[in-house]
């Protein structure tokens, strides 16, 4: 018998003025804008759900930490390959957000990142849904994190590229096979459609409780 999957908590875009409620300023002083927002949003979701160490942490991102990527690329362009930018290099990778949430919370379970354009979050959600349904995990934190810097937005507009990248956002959802006291929804399915000549699309199927 397959498990039911419940949504225990949802957190979105914790504002910068509230970071102090969740983050240690000394530990996070070198983190970029996206990483701070993503981490604070994840921690709020974990706090609201009462799950401090989920069995899985899965992030969906189209572009990763783009601001750190821009800093690193500018340094390489102006100073050459000898430039020393270890922090920007470490934090610009797509899997830096999921990894940092695990490190910050001392959560050592399944940790993964999906980068599939506009359906990155839904791919992460499907992974978690299948793991919980099959009993491989009991709880999962699923996130969506992307940032659009002014320079990137300008380039995308000039190239006429729209619709393939997620909006500037941080979203965290806590899933569990146990409904808890006040579940928000029952997640019943995730459908992702890959079409050769059209943009990928996805549909999240749920039932409000």
mmCIF file of C-alpha atoms in Angstrom:
data_model
loop_
_atom_site.group_PDB
_atom_site.id
_atom_site.type_symbol
_atom_site.label_atom_id
_atom_site.label_comp_id
_atom_site.label_asym_id
_atom_site.label_seq_id
_atom_site.Cartn_x
_atom_site.Cartn_y
_atom_site.Cartn_z
ATOM 1 C CA UNK A 1 0.000 0.000 0.000
ATOM 2 C CA UNK A 2 1.370 3.388 -1.018
ATOM 3 C CA UNK A 3 1.659 6.183 1.542
ATOM 4 C CA UNK A 4 -0.371 9.356 1.352
ATOM 5 C CA UNK A 5 1.677 12.556 1.092
ATOM 6 C CA UNK A 6 0.729 15.676 3.030
ATOM 7 C CA UNK A 7 1.866 19.288 2.811
ATOM 8 C CA UNK A 8 2.608 20.428 6.364
ATOM 9 C CA UNK A 9 3.909 23.951 5.731
ATOM 10 C CA UNK A 10 4.718 26.406 2.941
ATOM 11 C CA UNK A 11 7.052 29.409 3.230
ATOM 12 C CA UNK A 12 7.738 32.048 0.590
ATOM 13 C CA UNK A 13 10.347 34.785 0.207
ATOM 14 C CA UNK A 14 11.294 35.637 3.783
ATOM 15 C CA UNK A 15 12.164 39.382 3.626
ATOM 16 C CA UNK A 16 15.654 40.593 4.487
ATOM 17 C CA UNK A 17 14.457 42.369 7.630
ATOM 18 C CA UNK A 18 13.362 38.991 9.051
ATOM 19 C CA UNK A 19 16.593 37.099 8.362
ATOM 20 C CA UNK A 20 17.738 37.754 11.921
ATOM 21 C CA UNK A 21 14.894 35.530 13.142
ATOM 22 C CA UNK A 22 16.414 32.519 11.395
ATOM 23 C CA UNK A 23 20.052 33.166 10.467
ATOM 24 C CA UNK A 24 23.256 33.630 12.431
ATOM 25 C CA UNK A 25 24.738 36.837 10.931
ATOM 26 C CA UNK A 26 28.302 35.672 11.589
ATOM 27 C CA UNK A 27 27.800 32.338 9.823
ATOM 28 C CA UNK A 28 26.005 33.859 6.841
ATOM 29 C CA UNK A 29 27.936 37.117 6.360
ATOM 30 C CA UNK A 30 29.551 35.869 3.131
ATOM 31 C CA UNK A 31 26.363 34.414 1.671
ATOM 32 C CA UNK A 32 24.826 36.072 -1.367
ATOM 33 C CA UNK A 33 21.286 37.435 -1.659
ATOM 34 C CA UNK A 34 19.744 34.235 -2.980
ATOM 35 C CA UNK A 35 21.434 31.942 -0.492
ATOM 36 C CA UNK A 36 20.356 34.042 2.499
ATOM 37 C CA UNK A 37 16.777 34.255 1.286
ATOM 38 C CA UNK A 38 16.658 30.548 0.409
ATOM 39 C CA UNK A 39 18.090 29.494 3.750
ATOM 40 C CA UNK A 40 15.800 31.773 5.784
ATOM 41 C CA UNK A 41 12.761 30.570 3.831
ATOM 42 C CA UNK A 42 13.713 26.925 4.341
ATOM 43 C CA UNK A 43 14.269 27.451 8.059
ATOM 44 C CA UNK A 44 10.888 29.180 8.410
ATOM 45 C CA UNK A 45 9.210 26.258 6.663
ATOM 46 C CA UNK A 46 10.969 23.773 8.922
ATOM 47 C CA UNK A 47 9.983 25.786 12.002
ATOM 48 C CA UNK A 48 6.344 26.074 10.913
ATOM 49 C CA UNK A 49 6.106 22.344 10.167
ATOM 50 C CA UNK A 50 7.870 21.195 13.322
ATOM 51 C CA UNK A 51 10.281 19.077 11.235
ATOM 52 C CA UNK A 52 13.857 20.070 12.063
ATOM 53 C CA UNK A 53 15.660 17.290 10.156
ATOM 54 C CA UNK A 54 13.760 16.118 7.075
ATOM 55 C CA UNK A 55 14.789 12.834 5.506
ATOM 56 C CA UNK A 56 15.334 14.586 2.171
ATOM 57 C CA UNK A 57 16.239 18.112 1.053
ATOM 58 C CA UNK A 58 15.553 18.704 -2.648
ATOM 59 C CA UNK A 59 15.944 22.012 -4.469
ATOM 60 C CA UNK A 60 14.753 23.065 -7.914
ATOM 61 C CA UNK A 61 16.607 25.878 -9.654
ATOM 62 C CA UNK A 62 16.873 27.011 -13.254
ATOM 63 C CA UNK A 63 20.014 29.124 -12.909
ATOM 64 C CA UNK A 64 21.535 28.515 -9.485
ATOM 65 C CA UNK A 65 23.088 31.407 -7.563
ATOM 66 C CA UNK A 66 23.341 33.760 -10.507
ATOM 67 C CA UNK A 67 24.698 36.796 -8.646
ATOM 68 C CA UNK A 68 27.693 34.788 -7.425
ATOM 69 C CA UNK A 69 28.166 33.453 -10.955
ATOM 70 C CA UNK A 70 28.255 37.018 -12.314
ATOM 71 C CA UNK A 71 30.836 38.076 -9.716
ATOM 72 C CA UNK A 72 33.060 35.129 -10.559
ATOM 73 C CA UNK A 73 32.805 35.648 -14.311
ATOM 74 C CA UNK A 74 33.533 39.378 -14.007
ATOM 75 C CA UNK A 75 36.623 38.566 -11.962
ATOM 76 C CA UNK A 76 37.829 36.085 -14.559
ATOM 77 C CA UNK A 77 37.174 38.558 -17.365
ATOM 78 C CA UNK A 78 39.023 41.457 -15.734
ATOM 79 C CA UNK A 79 41.789 39.719 -13.794
ATOM 80 C CA UNK A 80 42.289 36.456 -15.655
ATOM 81 C CA UNK A 81 42.420 32.894 -14.410
ATOM 82 C CA UNK A 82 44.703 33.781 -11.504
ATOM 83 C CA UNK A 83 41.935 35.625 -9.682
ATOM 84 C CA UNK A 84 41.173 34.168 -6.252
ATOM 85 C CA UNK A 85 37.408 34.058 -5.599
ATOM 86 C CA UNK A 86 36.807 30.845 -3.661
ATOM 87 C CA UNK A 87 33.584 32.001 -1.986
ATOM 88 C CA UNK A 88 31.858 33.044 -5.211
ATOM 89 C CA UNK A 89 33.088 29.863 -6.899
ATOM 90 C CA UNK A 90 31.737 27.603 -4.146
ATOM 91 C CA UNK A 91 28.376 29.368 -3.921
ATOM 92 C CA UNK A 92 27.623 29.779 -7.641
ATOM 93 C CA UNK A 93 27.036 26.086 -8.314
ATOM 94 C CA UNK A 94 23.448 24.954 -8.750
ATOM 95 C CA UNK A 95 23.563 22.563 -5.788
ATOM 96 C CA UNK A 96 24.889 25.137 -3.310
ATOM 97 C CA UNK A 97 21.436 25.976 -1.863
ATOM 98 C CA UNK A 98 20.368 22.416 -1.023
ATOM 99 C CA UNK A 99 23.857 21.656 0.277
ATOM 100 C CA UNK A 100 23.929 24.744 2.488
ATOM 101 C CA UNK A 101 20.514 23.984 3.989
ATOM 102 C CA UNK A 102 21.791 20.525 4.900
ATOM 103 C CA UNK A 103 25.045 21.880 6.343
ATOM 104 C CA UNK A 104 23.376 24.697 8.276
ATOM 105 C CA UNK A 105 20.779 22.405 9.866
ATOM 106 C CA UNK A 106 23.114 19.412 10.311
ATOM 107 C CA UNK A 107 20.779 17.292 8.196
ATOM 108 C CA UNK A 108 22.693 14.449 6.573
ATOM 109 C CA UNK A 109 20.009 12.625 4.579
ATOM 110 C CA UNK A 110 19.235 12.584 0.858
ATOM 111 C CA UNK A 111 20.264 15.902 -0.708
ATOM 112 C CA UNK A 112 19.689 16.685 -4.371
ATOM 113 C CA UNK A 113 19.134 19.482 -6.896
ATOM 114 C CA UNK A 114 17.127 19.571 -10.115
ATOM 115 C CA UNK A 115 17.863 22.082 -12.854
ATOM 116 C CA UNK A 116 15.316 21.720 -15.654
ATOM 117 C CA UNK A 117 14.388 25.268 -16.608
ATOM 118 C CA UNK A 118 10.840 26.318 -15.794
ATOM 119 C CA UNK A 119 9.880 22.898 -14.350
ATOM 120 C CA UNK A 120 12.819 22.565 -11.958
ATOM 121 C CA UNK A 121 10.644 22.829 -8.846
ATOM 122 C CA UNK A 122 8.115 20.315 -10.134
ATOM 123 C CA UNK A 123 10.930 17.837 -10.884
ATOM 124 C CA UNK A 124 12.153 18.212 -7.298
ATOM 125 C CA UNK A 125 8.588 17.835 -6.044
ATOM 126 C CA UNK A 126 8.081 14.653 -8.072
ATOM 127 C CA UNK A 127 11.267 13.128 -6.644
ATOM 128 C CA UNK A 128 10.090 13.816 -3.095
ATOM 129 C CA UNK A 129 6.541 12.647 -3.823
ATOM 130 C CA UNK A 130 7.748 9.288 -5.196
ATOM 131 C CA UNK A 131 10.122 8.745 -2.278
ATOM 132 C CA UNK A 132 7.409 9.434 0.289
ATOM 133 C CA UNK A 133 4.777 7.388 -1.528
ATOM 134 C CA UNK A 134 7.090 4.379 -1.709
ATOM 135 C CA UNK A 135 8.258 4.660 1.896
ATOM 136 C CA UNK A 136 11.873 5.537 1.152
ATOM 137 C CA UNK A 137 11.452 8.750 3.158
ATOM 138 C CA UNK A 138 9.010 9.989 5.785
ATOM 139 C CA UNK A 139 9.575 13.740 5.400
ATOM 140 C CA UNK A 140 11.016 15.937 2.643
ATOM 141 C CA UNK A 141 11.800 19.632 2.302
ATOM 142 C CA UNK A 142 11.261 20.706 -1.319
ATOM 143 C CA UNK A 143 12.440 24.134 -2.439
ATOM 144 C CA UNK A 144 12.412 26.411 -5.472
ATOM 145 C CA UNK A 145 15.118 29.093 -5.588
ATOM 146 C CA UNK A 146 16.126 31.442 -8.378
ATOM 147 C CA UNK A 147 17.264 35.020 -8.697
ATOM 148 C CA UNK A 148 17.104 37.468 -11.578
ATOM 149 C CA UNK A 149 19.781 40.142 -11.321
ATOM 150 C CA UNK A 150 19.230 43.445 -13.163
ATOM 151 C CA UNK A 151 21.976 42.560 -15.660
ATOM 152 C CA UNK A 152 20.518 39.127 -16.364
ATOM 153 C CA UNK A 153 17.012 40.559 -16.753
ATOM 154 C CA UNK A 154 18.347 43.108 -19.246
ATOM 155 C CA UNK A 155 20.096 40.433 -21.309
ATOM 156 C CA UNK A 156 17.035 38.169 -21.327
ATOM 157 C CA UNK A 157 14.843 41.062 -22.466
ATOM 158 C CA UNK A 158 17.269 42.015 -25.235
ATOM 159 C CA UNK A 159 17.376 38.433 -26.478
ATOM 160 C CA UNK A 160 13.611 38.080 -26.294
ATOM 161 C CA UNK A 161 13.871 35.129 -23.896
ATOM 162 C CA UNK A 162 10.853 34.784 -21.644
ATOM 163 C CA UNK A 163 8.985 32.012 -19.880
ATOM 164 C CA UNK A 164 11.729 29.408 -19.525
ATOM 165 C CA UNK A 165 13.233 30.505 -16.231
ATOM 166 C CA UNK A 166 11.468 30.630 -12.876
ATOM 167 C CA UNK A 167 10.743 34.011 -11.340
ATOM 168 C CA UNK A 168 12.950 35.620 -8.725
ATOM 169 C CA UNK A 169 11.713 33.657 -5.725
ATOM 170 C CA UNK A 170 12.384 31.386 -2.786
ATOM 171 C CA UNK A 171 9.759 28.789 -1.939
ATOM 172 C CA UNK A 172 9.933 25.933 0.576
ATOM 173 C CA UNK A 173 7.389 23.157 1.104
ATOM 174 C CA UNK A 174 7.498 20.488 3.816
ATOM 175 C CA UNK A 175 6.031 17.128 2.847
ATOM 176 C CA UNK A 176 5.311 14.219 5.155
ATOM 177 C CA UNK A 177 3.594 10.835 5.135
ATOM 178 C CA UNK A 178 2.074 11.758 8.525
ATOM 179 C CA UNK A 179 -0.623 14.448 8.368
ATOM 180 C CA UNK A 180 0.230 16.043 11.692
ATOM 181 C CA UNK A 181 -2.236 18.252 13.514
ATOM 182 C CA UNK A 182 -2.998 20.765 10.746
ATOM 183 C CA UNK A 183 -2.052 19.572 7.238
ATOM 184 C CA UNK A 184 -2.605 22.093 4.443
ATOM 185 C CA UNK A 185 -3.084 19.744 1.491
ATOM 186 C CA UNK A 186 -2.801 16.161 0.390
ATOM 187 C CA UNK A 187 -0.445 15.958 -2.585
ATOM 188 C CA UNK A 188 -1.845 13.382 -4.999
ATOM 189 C CA UNK A 189 0.367 13.705 -8.061
ATOM 190 C CA UNK A 190 2.889 15.642 -10.125
ATOM 191 C CA UNK A 191 2.804 15.593 -13.928
ATOM 192 C CA UNK A 192 5.626 16.914 -16.091
ATOM 193 C CA UNK A 193 5.325 17.159 -19.867
ATOM 194 C CA UNK A 194 8.409 17.460 -22.080
ATOM 195 C CA UNK A 195 7.536 18.525 -25.623
ATOM 196 C CA UNK A 196 10.065 18.755 -28.423
ATOM 197 C CA UNK A 197 8.894 22.008 -29.974
ATOM 198 C CA UNK A 198 7.275 23.672 -26.959
ATOM 199 C CA UNK A 199 8.289 24.737 -23.476
ATOM 200 C CA UNK A 200 8.089 22.069 -20.791
ATOM 201 C CA UNK A 201 4.999 22.225 -18.617
ATOM 202 C CA UNK A 202 4.000 20.778 -15.264
ATOM 203 C CA UNK A 203 0.942 20.302 -13.114
ATOM 204 C CA UNK A 204 0.816 19.732 -9.360
ATOM 205 C CA UNK A 205 -2.290 17.815 -8.266
ATOM 206 C CA UNK A 206 -3.476 18.267 -4.688
ATOM 207 C CA UNK A 207 -6.514 18.143 -2.475
ATOM 208 C CA UNK A 208 -7.218 20.775 0.165
ATOM 209 C CA UNK A 209 -7.887 19.281 3.594
#
